[in-house]
mmCIF file of C-alpha atoms and ligand atoms in Angstrom:
data_model
loop_
_atom_site.group_PDB
_atom_site.id
_atom_site.type_symbol
_atom_site.label_atom_id
_atom_site.label_comp_id
_atom_site.label_asym_id
_atom_site.label_seq_id
_atom_site.Cartn_x
_atom_site.Cartn_y
_atom_site.Cartn_z
ATOM 1 C CA MET A 1 13.102 85.267 102.667
ATOM 2 C CA LYS A 2 16.317 85.257 104.198
ATOM 3 C CA PHE A 3 18.965 85.738 101.627
ATOM 4 C CA THR A 4 21.299 82.144 101.800
ATOM 5 C CA ARG A 5 24.488 83.429 101.189
ATOM 6 C CA SER A 6 25.236 80.041 98.852
ATOM 7 C CA LEU A 7 23.087 81.728 95.731
ATOM 8 C CA THR A 8 25.876 81.627 92.890
ATOM 9 C CA ALA A 9 26.417 84.733 91.012
ATOM 10 C CA ALA A 10 24.697 83.714 87.883
ATOM 11 C CA ALA A 11 21.224 82.640 90.053
ATOM 12 C CA VAL A 12 22.013 86.039 92.179
ATOM 13 C CA ILE A 13 21.944 88.228 88.789
ATOM 14 C CA ALA A 14 18.773 86.195 87.135
ATOM 15 C CA ALA A 15 17.362 87.416 90.542
ATOM 16 C CA ALA A 16 18.206 90.611 90.149
ATOM 17 C CA SER A 17 17.380 91.324 86.456
ATOM 18 C CA ALA A 18 13.422 89.601 87.096
ATOM 19 C CA SER A 19 13.666 92.485 90.266
ATOM 20 C CA THR A 20 14.103 94.812 88.092
ATOM 21 C CA ALA A 21 12.106 93.860 85.965
ATOM 22 C CA THR A 22 8.919 93.816 89.190
ATOM 23 C CA HIS A 23 10.364 97.370 90.135
ATOM 24 C CA ALA A 24 14.178 99.400 90.800
ATOM 25 C CA THR A 25 16.238 98.087 93.598
ATOM 26 C CA GLU A 26 17.565 101.496 94.535
ATOM 27 C CA LEU A 27 21.107 102.053 95.396
ATOM 28 C CA GLU A 28 23.055 104.679 97.271
ATOM 29 C CA VAL A 29 26.359 105.382 95.027
ATOM 30 C CA THR A 30 29.244 107.088 96.799
ATOM 31 C CA HIS A 31 32.144 108.738 95.111
ATOM 32 C CA TRP A 32 34.027 112.522 94.559
ATOM 33 C CA TRP A 33 33.396 112.744 91.521
ATOM 34 C CA THR A 34 32.349 116.633 91.950
ATOM 35 C CA SER A 35 35.217 118.743 88.922
ATOM 36 C CA GLY A 36 33.417 118.322 85.031
ATOM 37 C CA GLY A 37 35.255 116.519 83.810
ATOM 38 C CA GLU A 38 34.950 113.556 86.970
ATOM 39 C CA ALA A 39 31.050 114.523 87.059
ATOM 40 C CA ALA A 40 30.924 114.223 83.002
ATOM 41 C CA ALA A 41 32.184 110.448 83.734
ATOM 42 C CA VAL A 42 30.028 108.814 86.337
ATOM 43 C CA ALA A 43 26.895 109.838 84.868
ATOM 44 C CA GLU A 44 28.087 107.671 82.779
ATOM 45 C CA PHE A 45 27.535 104.767 85.340
ATOM 46 C CA ALA A 46 24.807 106.749 86.466
ATOM 47 C CA SER A 47 22.956 106.344 83.147
ATOM 48 C CA ALA A 48 24.224 102.432 82.275
ATOM 49 C CA PHE A 49 22.241 101.384 86.213
ATOM 50 C CA ASN A 50 19.265 102.992 85.206
ATOM 51 C CA ALA A 51 18.860 101.564 81.903
ATOM 52 C CA THR A 52 18.588 98.341 83.472
ATOM 53 C CA GLY A 53 15.333 99.613 85.269
ATOM 54 C CA ASN A 54 17.654 100.322 89.003
ATOM 55 C CA THR A 55 17.556 103.632 90.443
ATOM 56 C CA TRP A 56 21.547 104.503 90.921
ATOM 57 C CA VAL A 57 21.580 107.264 94.508
ATOM 58 C CA ASP A 58 24.097 109.659 93.631
ATOM 59 C CA GLY A 59 25.965 110.191 96.561
ATOM 60 C CA ALA A 60 28.871 112.308 95.318
ATOM 61 C CA ILE A 61 30.982 113.747 98.230
ATOM 62 C CA ALA A 62 32.997 117.511 97.953
ATOM 63 C CA GLY A 63 36.393 117.994 98.331
ATOM 64 C CA SER A 64 39.141 114.970 97.370
ATOM 65 C CA GLY A 65 39.522 111.618 98.141
ATOM 66 C CA GLY A 66 41.298 112.201 101.145
ATOM 67 C CA VAL A 67 37.859 114.067 102.387
ATOM 68 C CA ALA A 68 35.441 111.599 101.543
ATOM 69 C CA ARG A 69 37.860 109.002 102.995
ATOM 70 C CA PRO A 70 36.847 108.721 106.274
ATOM 71 C CA ILE A 71 33.251 109.947 105.804
ATOM 72 C CA ILE A 72 32.963 106.716 103.116
ATOM 73 C CA VAL A 73 34.652 104.227 105.871
ATOM 74 C CA SER A 74 32.844 105.520 108.584
ATOM 75 C CA ARG A 75 29.491 104.687 107.512
ATOM 76 C CA ILE A 76 30.760 101.550 106.508
ATOM 77 C CA ILE A 77 32.104 100.652 110.541
ATOM 78 C CA GLY A 78 29.362 102.619 111.189
ATOM 79 C CA GLY A 79 26.281 100.707 110.558
ATOM 80 C CA ASP A 80 25.088 103.279 107.647
ATOM 81 C CA PRO A 81 26.179 101.138 104.874
ATOM 82 C CA MET A 82 26.196 102.969 101.318
ATOM 83 C CA GLY A 83 24.974 100.677 98.234
ATOM 84 C CA ALA A 84 28.307 101.302 96.126
ATOM 85 C CA THR A 85 31.442 103.127 96.223
ATOM 86 C CA GLN A 86 34.481 104.665 95.078
ATOM 87 C CA LEU A 87 37.716 104.060 96.775
ATOM 88 C CA ASN A 88 41.454 104.235 95.100
ATOM 89 C CA HIS A 89 41.693 100.173 94.563
ATOM 90 C CA GLY A 90 45.275 98.879 96.693
ATOM 91 C CA ARG A 91 44.998 98.954 100.528
ATOM 92 C CA GLN A 92 42.257 101.922 101.206
ATOM 93 C CA ALA A 93 39.955 99.352 101.943
ATOM 94 C CA GLU A 94 42.062 96.418 103.611
ATOM 95 C CA GLU A 95 40.353 97.538 107.389
ATOM 96 C CA LEU A 96 37.167 96.873 106.001
ATOM 97 C CA ILE A 97 37.747 94.272 104.150
ATOM 98 C CA GLU A 98 39.547 92.751 106.949
ATOM 99 C CA ALA A 99 36.558 93.239 109.200
ATOM 100 C CA GLY A 100 34.183 90.699 107.198
ATOM 101 C CA LEU A 101 32.392 94.136 105.490
ATOM 102 C CA LEU A 102 32.700 94.190 102.417
ATOM 103 C CA GLN A 103 31.027 92.416 99.510
ATOM 104 C CA ASP A 104 33.420 89.120 97.865
ATOM 105 C CA LEU A 105 33.002 89.696 94.942
ATOM 106 C CA THR A 106 34.671 86.146 93.689
ATOM 107 C CA GLU A 107 32.850 84.251 92.613
ATOM 108 C CA LEU A 108 31.126 87.058 90.091
ATOM 109 C CA ALA A 109 34.501 87.721 88.966
ATOM 110 C CA GLU A 110 35.264 83.852 88.182
ATOM 111 C CA ALA A 111 31.701 83.716 86.409
ATOM 112 C CA GLU A 112 32.495 86.249 84.273
ATOM 113 C CA GLY A 113 36.134 86.111 83.326
ATOM 114 C CA TRP A 114 37.983 88.659 84.777
ATOM 115 C CA ALA A 115 41.284 88.076 84.964
ATOM 116 C CA ASP A 116 41.086 87.032 80.969
ATOM 117 C CA PHE A 117 40.425 90.322 80.184
ATOM 118 C CA VAL A 118 41.919 93.400 83.153
ATOM 119 C CA ASN A 119 44.734 94.784 82.177
ATOM 120 C CA PRO A 120 47.226 94.835 82.918
ATOM 121 C CA SER A 121 46.315 92.067 85.847
ATOM 122 C CA GLY A 122 47.479 94.067 89.115
ATOM 123 C CA LEU A 123 44.445 96.303 88.222
ATOM 124 C CA LEU A 124 42.661 92.885 89.558
ATOM 125 C CA ASP A 125 45.786 92.077 92.317
ATOM 126 C CA SER A 126 44.895 95.625 93.706
ATOM 127 C CA CYS A 127 41.576 94.167 94.537
ATOM 128 C CA THR A 128 42.228 91.070 95.929
ATOM 129 C CA LEU A 129 42.556 90.181 99.570
ATOM 130 C CA ASP A 130 44.024 85.899 100.612
ATOM 131 C CA GLY A 131 42.713 85.847 97.358
ATOM 132 C CA LYS A 132 39.533 86.733 97.081
ATOM 133 C CA ILE A 133 38.029 89.156 94.931
ATOM 134 C CA TYR A 134 36.339 92.510 96.942
ATOM 135 C CA CYS A 135 36.442 96.115 94.489
ATOM 136 C CA VAL A 136 35.478 95.510 90.583
ATOM 137 C CA PRO A 137 38.371 98.053 88.976
ATOM 138 C CA VAL A 138 36.994 101.028 86.646
ATOM 139 C CA ASN A 139 40.116 102.599 85.667
ATOM 140 C CA ILE A 140 43.598 103.422 85.261
ATOM 141 C CA HIS A 141 44.924 107.212 86.619
ATOM 142 C CA SER A 142 48.391 107.651 86.561
ATOM 143 C CA TRP A 143 49.853 109.998 88.000
ATOM 144 C CA GLU A 144 53.372 109.945 86.021
ATOM 145 C CA TRP A 145 51.963 113.332 84.167
ATOM 146 C CA ILE A 146 52.316 116.707 84.057
ATOM 147 C CA TRP A 147 49.975 119.121 81.243
ATOM 148 C CA LEU A 148 52.121 121.895 80.071
ATOM 149 C CA SER A 149 49.820 125.400 78.754
ATOM 150 C CA HIS A 150 51.102 126.078 75.005
ATOM 151 C CA GLN A 151 49.680 130.125 75.932
ATOM 152 C CA ALA A 152 51.311 130.232 78.600
ATOM 153 C CA PHE A 153 54.757 129.339 76.878
ATOM 154 C CA GLU A 154 54.273 131.080 74.097
ATOM 155 C CA ASP A 155 52.725 133.894 75.484
ATOM 156 C CA ALA A 156 56.788 134.008 77.659
ATOM 157 C CA GLY A 157 57.876 133.074 74.297
ATOM 158 C CA VAL A 158 59.424 129.663 75.194
ATOM 159 C CA ASP A 159 59.436 126.712 74.276
ATOM 160 C CA VAL A 160 56.791 123.944 75.734
ATOM 161 C CA PRO A 161 59.320 121.758 77.192
ATOM 162 C CA SER A 162 60.367 118.260 75.966
ATOM 163 C CA ASP A 163 60.652 117.624 80.054
ATOM 164 C CA TRP A 164 60.890 118.496 83.451
ATOM 165 C CA PHE A 165 64.089 119.694 83.633
ATOM 166 C CA GLU A 166 62.921 122.529 79.583
ATOM 167 C CA PHE A 167 60.452 123.225 82.492
ATOM 168 C CA VAL A 168 61.923 124.558 85.254
ATOM 169 C CA GLU A 169 64.853 126.268 83.055
ATOM 170 C CA ALA A 170 61.615 128.841 81.583
ATOM 171 C CA GLY A 171 60.446 129.253 85.086
ATOM 172 C CA PRO A 172 62.585 132.577 84.874
ATOM 173 C CA ALA A 173 60.967 133.190 80.916
ATOM 174 C CA LEU A 174 57.168 132.140 82.080
ATOM 175 C CA GLU A 175 57.356 134.755 85.582
ATOM 176 C CA ALA A 176 58.182 137.229 83.578
ATOM 177 C CA ALA A 177 55.586 137.241 81.031
ATOM 178 C CA GLY A 178 53.068 137.513 84.390
ATOM 179 C CA LYS A 179 52.939 133.412 84.379
ATOM 180 C CA ILE A 180 52.125 130.435 87.435
ATOM 181 C CA PRO A 181 54.839 128.649 86.329
ATOM 182 C CA LEU A 182 53.824 125.722 88.670
ATOM 183 C CA ALA A 183 50.106 125.434 89.545
ATOM 184 C CA MET A 184 49.820 123.570 92.799
ATOM 185 C CA GLY A 185 46.467 123.648 95.092
ATOM 186 C CA GLY A 186 47.040 123.231 98.764
ATOM 187 C CA GLN A 187 46.372 120.033 99.347
ATOM 188 C CA GLY A 188 48.586 117.353 100.623
ATOM 189 C CA TRP A 189 47.073 114.917 99.051
ATOM 190 C CA GLN A 190 47.739 116.730 96.011
ATOM 191 C CA GLN A 191 51.404 117.709 97.362
ATOM 192 C CA ASN A 192 53.099 114.357 98.113
ATOM 193 C CA GLY A 193 51.576 113.485 94.485
ATOM 194 C CA ALA A 194 53.263 115.211 92.339
ATOM 195 C CA PHE A 195 56.340 114.172 95.225
ATOM 196 C CA GLY A 196 55.666 111.312 93.539
ATOM 197 C CA VAL A 197 55.515 112.122 90.061
ATOM 198 C CA LEU A 198 58.688 113.792 91.420
ATOM 199 C CA GLN A 199 60.382 110.603 93.070
ATOM 200 C CA TYR A 200 60.275 108.581 89.807
ATOM 201 C CA GLY A 201 60.800 110.893 86.986
ATOM 202 C CA VAL A 202 63.680 113.009 88.597
ATOM 203 C CA GLY A 203 64.540 109.731 91.106
ATOM 204 C CA GLY A 204 64.518 106.870 88.256
ATOM 205 C CA VAL A 205 62.166 103.479 89.932
ATOM 206 C CA ASP A 206 64.566 101.604 90.865
ATOM 207 C CA LEU A 207 64.876 104.503 93.630
ATOM 208 C CA TRP A 208 61.549 104.281 94.096
ATOM 209 C CA ARG A 209 60.943 100.916 94.554
ATOM 210 C CA GLN A 210 63.912 100.445 96.753
ATOM 211 C CA VAL A 211 62.011 103.335 98.950
ATOM 212 C CA ASN A 212 58.251 102.744 98.479
ATOM 213 C CA VAL A 213 57.770 99.249 98.442
ATOM 214 C CA ASP A 214 61.327 98.108 100.203
ATOM 215 C CA LYS A 215 60.789 100.717 102.894
ATOM 216 C CA ASP A 216 65.130 101.002 101.826
ATOM 217 C CA ALA A 217 65.930 103.871 105.424
ATOM 218 C CA GLU A 218 68.924 104.097 103.788
ATOM 219 C CA ALA A 219 67.978 104.527 100.229
ATOM 220 C CA ALA A 220 65.451 107.355 101.390
ATOM 221 C CA ALA A 221 67.998 109.643 102.858
ATOM 222 C CA GLY A 222 70.632 108.748 100.015
ATOM 223 C CA PRO A 223 72.188 111.977 98.017
ATOM 224 C CA GLU A 224 69.808 110.023 94.788
ATOM 225 C CA MET A 225 66.573 111.353 96.616
ATOM 226 C CA ALA A 226 67.788 113.807 97.765
ATOM 227 C CA LYS A 227 67.943 114.860 94.042
ATOM 228 C CA VAL A 228 64.223 114.511 94.497
ATOM 229 C CA PHE A 229 63.604 117.211 97.180
ATOM 230 C CA GLU A 230 65.797 119.570 95.930
ATOM 231 C CA ALA A 231 63.284 119.289 92.367
ATOM 232 C CA ALA A 232 60.543 118.801 95.390
ATOM 233 C CA ALA A 233 62.013 122.312 96.916
ATOM 234 C CA ALA A 234 62.448 124.195 93.116
ATOM 235 C CA ALA A 235 58.479 122.876 92.512
ATOM 236 C CA ARG A 236 57.265 125.077 96.222
ATOM 237 C CA GLU A 237 59.512 128.482 93.872
ATOM 238 C CA LEU A 238 57.699 127.501 90.693
ATOM 239 C CA ALA A 239 54.597 127.070 92.420
ATOM 240 C CA LYS A 240 54.339 130.188 95.378
ATOM 241 C CA ASP A 241 52.438 132.278 93.801
ATOM 242 C CA SER A 242 49.660 129.705 92.988
ATOM 243 C CA ASN A 243 46.715 130.366 95.261
ATOM 244 C CA VAL A 244 43.833 127.784 94.639
ATOM 245 C CA GLN A 245 43.120 124.771 96.838
ATOM 246 C CA ASP A 246 41.449 122.365 94.650
ATOM 247 C CA TRP A 247 43.169 120.454 91.968
ATOM 248 C CA ASN A 248 40.497 121.670 90.123
ATOM 249 C CA GLN A 249 41.079 125.272 89.511
ATOM 250 C CA ALA A 250 45.083 124.854 89.480
ATOM 251 C CA THR A 251 43.629 122.729 86.883
ATOM 252 C CA ASN A 252 42.165 124.925 85.359
ATOM 253 C CA LEU A 253 44.955 127.777 85.078
ATOM 254 C CA VAL A 254 47.524 126.009 83.172
ATOM 255 C CA ILE A 255 43.775 125.534 80.773
ATOM 256 C CA THR A 256 43.042 129.531 81.020
ATOM 257 C CA GLY A 257 47.098 130.413 80.708
ATOM 258 C CA GLN A 258 47.514 131.385 83.592
ATOM 259 C CA ALA A 259 49.840 128.618 84.689
ATOM 260 C CA GLY A 260 52.860 127.510 82.133
ATOM 261 C CA GLY A 261 52.256 124.107 84.046
ATOM 262 C CA GLN A 262 50.935 120.897 86.950
ATOM 263 C CA ILE A 263 51.762 118.123 88.223
ATOM 264 C CA MET A 264 48.723 116.212 87.941
ATOM 265 C CA GLY A 265 47.489 112.735 87.765
ATOM 266 C CA ASP A 266 45.047 112.472 84.208
ATOM 267 C CA TRP A 267 42.300 113.022 85.316
ATOM 268 C CA ALA A 268 43.232 116.512 84.694
ATOM 269 C CA GLN A 269 42.459 115.697 81.028
ATOM 270 C CA GLY A 270 38.428 115.471 81.712
ATOM 271 C CA GLU A 271 38.897 119.638 82.812
ATOM 272 C CA PHE A 272 40.587 120.068 79.386
ATOM 273 C CA GLN A 273 38.410 118.045 77.681
ATOM 274 C CA VAL A 274 34.790 120.198 79.082
ATOM 275 C CA ALA A 275 36.736 122.650 77.854
ATOM 276 C CA GLU A 276 37.038 121.151 74.947
ATOM 277 C CA GLN A 277 41.053 121.652 74.316
ATOM 278 C CA VAL A 278 43.195 119.409 72.355
ATOM 279 C CA ALA A 279 46.117 117.632 73.317
ATOM 280 C CA GLY A 280 48.498 118.588 70.909
ATOM 281 C CA GLU A 281 46.979 121.921 70.031
ATOM 282 C CA ASP A 282 46.096 123.440 72.822
ATOM 283 C CA TYR A 283 48.087 121.614 75.366
ATOM 284 C CA THR A 284 51.503 118.847 76.090
ATOM 285 C CA CYS A 285 51.374 115.980 78.184
ATOM 286 C CA LEU A 286 54.044 114.575 78.861
ATOM 287 C CA PRO A 287 54.148 110.555 80.738
ATOM 288 C CA GLY A 288 57.043 110.051 83.938
ATOM 289 C CA LEU A 289 57.813 114.212 83.557
ATOM 290 C CA GLY A 290 59.133 113.655 80.218
ATOM 291 C CA VAL A 291 61.665 112.211 81.267
ATOM 292 C CA ASN A 292 61.146 108.040 82.354
ATOM 293 C CA GLU A 293 58.168 106.194 80.328
ATOM 294 C CA ILE A 294 55.836 104.861 83.045
ATOM 295 C CA ILE A 295 52.231 105.321 83.548
ATOM 296 C CA SER A 296 51.411 104.078 86.951
ATOM 297 C CA THR A 297 48.917 102.581 86.743
ATOM 298 C CA GLY A 298 47.339 104.210 89.638
ATOM 299 C CA GLY A 299 43.429 103.891 90.013
ATOM 300 C CA ASP A 300 39.605 103.851 90.822
ATOM 301 C CA ALA A 301 37.448 100.783 92.297
ATOM 302 C CA PHE A 302 33.973 99.726 93.299
ATOM 303 C CA TYR A 303 33.171 98.105 97.011
ATOM 304 C CA PHE A 304 30.307 96.950 97.539
ATOM 305 C CA PRO A 305 29.605 96.873 101.828
ATOM 306 C CA LYS A 306 27.304 93.741 102.897
ATOM 307 C CA LEU A 307 23.684 94.035 102.676
ATOM 308 C CA ASP A 308 20.526 92.137 104.281
ATOM 309 C CA ASP A 309 18.555 92.967 101.275
ATOM 310 C CA PRO A 310 19.069 90.150 98.605
ATOM 311 C CA GLU A 311 17.621 92.678 96.271
ATOM 312 C CA GLN A 312 19.622 94.716 96.138
ATOM 313 C CA THR A 313 22.919 93.049 96.827
ATOM 314 C CA ALA A 314 21.866 91.710 93.839
ATOM 315 C CA ALA A 315 21.387 95.500 92.198
ATOM 316 C CA GLN A 316 25.042 95.393 93.282
ATOM 317 C CA LEU A 317 26.179 92.461 91.742
ATOM 318 C CA GLU A 318 23.989 93.529 88.726
ATOM 319 C CA LEU A 319 26.279 96.919 89.039
ATOM 320 C CA ALA A 320 29.611 95.426 89.623
ATOM 321 C CA SER A 321 28.458 94.207 86.387
ATOM 322 C CA LEU A 322 27.934 96.577 84.805
ATOM 323 C CA MET A 323 30.650 98.975 85.698
ATOM 324 C CA ILE A 324 33.347 96.383 83.929
ATOM 325 C CA SER A 325 31.007 95.602 80.470
ATOM 326 C CA LYS A 326 33.005 97.094 77.512
ATOM 327 C CA PRO A 327 30.614 99.329 76.479
ATOM 328 C CA VAL A 328 30.149 101.581 79.784
ATOM 329 C CA GLN A 329 34.305 101.628 80.055
ATOM 330 C CA VAL A 330 35.583 103.008 76.563
ATOM 331 C CA ALA A 331 31.233 105.482 77.391
ATOM 332 C CA PHE A 332 33.029 106.372 81.546
ATOM 333 C CA ASN A 333 37.148 106.177 80.875
ATOM 334 C CA LEU A 334 36.570 108.471 76.785
ATOM 335 C CA LYS A 335 34.625 111.448 79.672
ATOM 336 C CA LYS A 336 37.144 110.452 82.565
ATOM 337 C CA GLY A 337 40.868 110.618 81.076
ATOM 338 C CA SER A 338 41.687 107.791 82.530
ATOM 339 C CA LEU A 339 42.238 104.748 81.272
ATOM 340 C CA PRO A 340 40.258 101.735 80.041
ATOM 341 C CA ILE A 341 40.675 97.656 83.144
ATOM 342 C CA ARG A 342 40.408 95.872 79.615
ATOM 343 C CA GLY A 343 42.564 95.612 76.685
ATOM 344 C CA ASP A 344 39.756 94.117 74.397
ATOM 345 C CA ILE A 345 38.384 97.538 74.105
ATOM 346 C CA ASP A 346 38.169 99.745 70.221
ATOM 347 C CA LEU A 347 38.743 103.519 71.845
ATOM 348 C CA SER A 348 39.968 104.997 68.958
ATOM 349 C CA ALA A 349 37.724 108.646 69.754
ATOM 350 C CA ALA A 350 41.167 108.381 72.662
ATOM 351 C CA ASN A 351 43.210 111.606 72.136
ATOM 352 C CA ASP A 352 47.207 111.917 71.892
ATOM 353 C CA CYS A 353 47.520 111.359 75.078
ATOM 354 C CA MET A 354 45.145 108.921 75.723
ATOM 355 C CA LYS A 355 47.161 107.410 73.706
ATOM 356 C CA LYS A 356 50.450 107.863 75.492
ATOM 357 C CA GLY A 357 49.687 106.582 77.818
ATOM 358 C CA LEU A 358 47.681 103.283 76.054
ATOM 359 C CA GLU A 359 50.956 103.198 74.767
ATOM 360 C CA ILE A 360 53.439 102.709 77.939
ATOM 361 C CA LEU A 361 51.061 100.251 79.241
ATOM 362 C CA ALA A 362 50.961 98.194 75.834
ATOM 363 C CA ALA A 363 54.582 98.009 76.014
ATOM 364 C CA GLY A 364 53.950 97.663 79.687
ATOM 365 C CA GLY A 365 56.453 101.082 81.266
ATOM 366 C CA VAL A 366 53.254 100.083 84.554
ATOM 367 C CA VAL A 367 54.806 101.232 87.722
ATOM 368 C CA PRO A 368 52.744 100.639 91.070
ATOM 369 C CA THR A 369 51.407 103.529 93.247
ATOM 370 C CA GLY A 370 52.096 104.881 96.763
ATOM 371 C CA ASP A 371 48.725 103.626 97.470
ATOM 372 C CA MET A 372 48.825 100.143 96.867
ATOM 373 C CA VAL A 373 52.111 99.723 98.675
ATOM 374 C CA LEU A 374 51.573 101.842 101.508
ATOM 375 C CA THR A 375 49.432 101.328 104.016
ATOM 376 C CA PRO A 376 46.248 104.773 103.952
ATOM 377 C CA ASP A 377 48.692 106.028 107.757
ATOM 378 C CA THR A 378 51.758 106.337 106.146
ATOM 379 C CA GLN A 379 50.781 107.746 103.266
ATOM 380 C CA GLY A 380 48.898 110.688 105.492
ATOM 381 C CA GLN A 381 51.559 111.609 107.381
ATOM 382 C CA MET A 382 53.556 111.241 103.625
ATOM 383 C CA GLU A 383 50.303 113.978 102.785
ATOM 384 C CA ASP A 384 51.361 115.886 106.132
ATOM 385 C CA LEU A 385 54.583 116.057 105.844
ATOM 386 C CA GLN A 386 54.326 117.630 102.057
ATOM 387 C CA THR A 387 51.690 120.206 103.045
ATOM 388 C CA GLU A 388 54.189 121.157 105.646
ATOM 389 C CA PHE A 389 57.110 121.670 103.108
ATOM 390 C CA TRP A 390 55.182 122.458 100.843
ATOM 391 C CA SER A 391 53.318 125.665 103.652
ATOM 392 C CA ASP A 392 57.018 126.712 105.080
ATOM 393 C CA LEU A 393 58.401 128.408 102.949
ATOM 394 C CA SER A 394 61.757 127.894 105.306
ATOM 395 C CA MET A 395 61.727 123.775 106.379
ATOM 396 C CA THR A 396 64.381 122.657 103.813
ATOM 397 C CA ALA A 397 65.012 120.682 101.372
ATOM 398 C CA GLU A 398 67.353 118.688 104.305
ATOM 399 C CA GLU A 399 65.272 119.072 106.490
ATOM 400 C CA ALA A 400 62.575 117.582 104.887
ATOM 401 C CA GLN A 401 64.227 114.652 103.690
ATOM 402 C CA GLU A 402 65.087 113.903 107.266
ATOM 403 C CA ARG A 403 61.798 112.862 108.206
ATOM 404 C CA PHE A 404 60.654 111.806 104.978
ATOM 405 C CA VAL A 405 63.533 109.353 106.281
ATOM 406 C CA ASP A 406 61.969 108.450 109.977
ATOM 407 C CA ILE A 407 57.796 107.702 108.377
ATOM 408 C CA ILE A 408 60.083 104.805 106.058
ATOM 409 C CA SER A 409 61.894 103.283 108.667
ATOM 410 C CA ASP A 410 57.917 103.002 110.301
ATOM 411 C CA ALA A 411 56.143 101.947 107.429
ATOM 412 C CA ASP A 412 54.730 98.582 107.744
HETATM 413 C C1 GAL B 1 41.906 110.797 92.736
HETATM 414 C C2 GAL B 1 40.624 109.700 91.762
HETATM 415 C C3 GAL B 1 41.176 109.935 90.377
HETATM 416 C C4 GAL B 1 40.339 112.084 90.525
HETATM 417 C C5 GAL B 1 41.348 112.975 92.140
HETATM 418 C C6 GAL B 1 40.947 113.534 91.492
HETATM 419 O O1 GAL B 1 42.064 109.493 93.752
HETATM 420 O O2 GAL B 1 41.265 108.056 91.572
HETATM 421 O O3 GAL B 1 39.288 109.409 89.672
HETATM 422 O O4 GAL B 1 38.976 112.011 91.506
HETATM 423 O O5 GAL B 1 41.472 111.368 93.003
HETATM 424 O O6 GAL B 1 39.791 114.087 92.673
#
């Protein structure tokens, strides 16, 4: 049967549910969720999809998004598409959409009223290009956190800091107690992510927008931004003995009390949960580094490459519908440590840190992430700069800032 594009989303789903009555449709789903917390979360998606009679074929790609994204993109462009894939919502899929390689989900989104419950609405905008919706947002992940180990500060005989500046001051005491003040993995995306958090925390929201949204080279070269680079140099010094690679290895240094803190997105929560640590008792989370009450609405979404098999296309739409459904949103986000993309669900089981995030979200303390306003190419250049800055201790904050200004000047 030739699959006509004119079938409505609802009819396609109806066909899917009918088809699952006859046999399971397999979908290969790619993602980069391989840490303990991430694996526990993605298992919620898989079990929900398998419960429909379809089959989730797990395509986990080890390593960070920086490793997985090129693999995912080249497979789709190269004609070897998966059934569904995780990417960060924002501009990462722009070229794939423009090449006509991804499923348009607009009819499904309109049939289910996504615009009525996705919160904040900007998340759906990050899945929309030229008025059409190409991804299903599944969570809100905010980079804007620092995670602090109660054990490490207790061993060092200092109070758990209430903001970044107190954290820096506690550095010597932590080192004297044999602790790594700041845990940091040796990968550019982690260092660049932390730099973005320092931009918001030390430079402020307005400066971040001037530099990253307006691409204002003068602001990037200015004295306020110089303070951000000085903070990055201080962070580099505090992390000089953090000899780990992956983000969750750095999180484990905090969980085990070997390190005082880690600037990392709230996917780190999933690791604390797997380690059965309790927010407020074993660790403290400071949104906006304790300086600004903000969270960034970064996060994950699933995209669906166009396939010529109507049953697989129907299964794709069924999976998209499942991922945004209330029960799956609760089950997935509680395990992932992220915030749900719906404002209409009960998250009473959320822990103190997630509740802090939800309160900030409700108060409108929402800011964009680099993924949403910078192209993957610009992000890559920034990550390369941070990799160099963090590995070459002779590189000064001033030199790094000069290179940063060049990147912003060329950014589109
Ligand atoms: C981010 C993603 C998170 C988490 C993190 C570390 O890009 O949004 O879900 O996977 O990478 O791998």
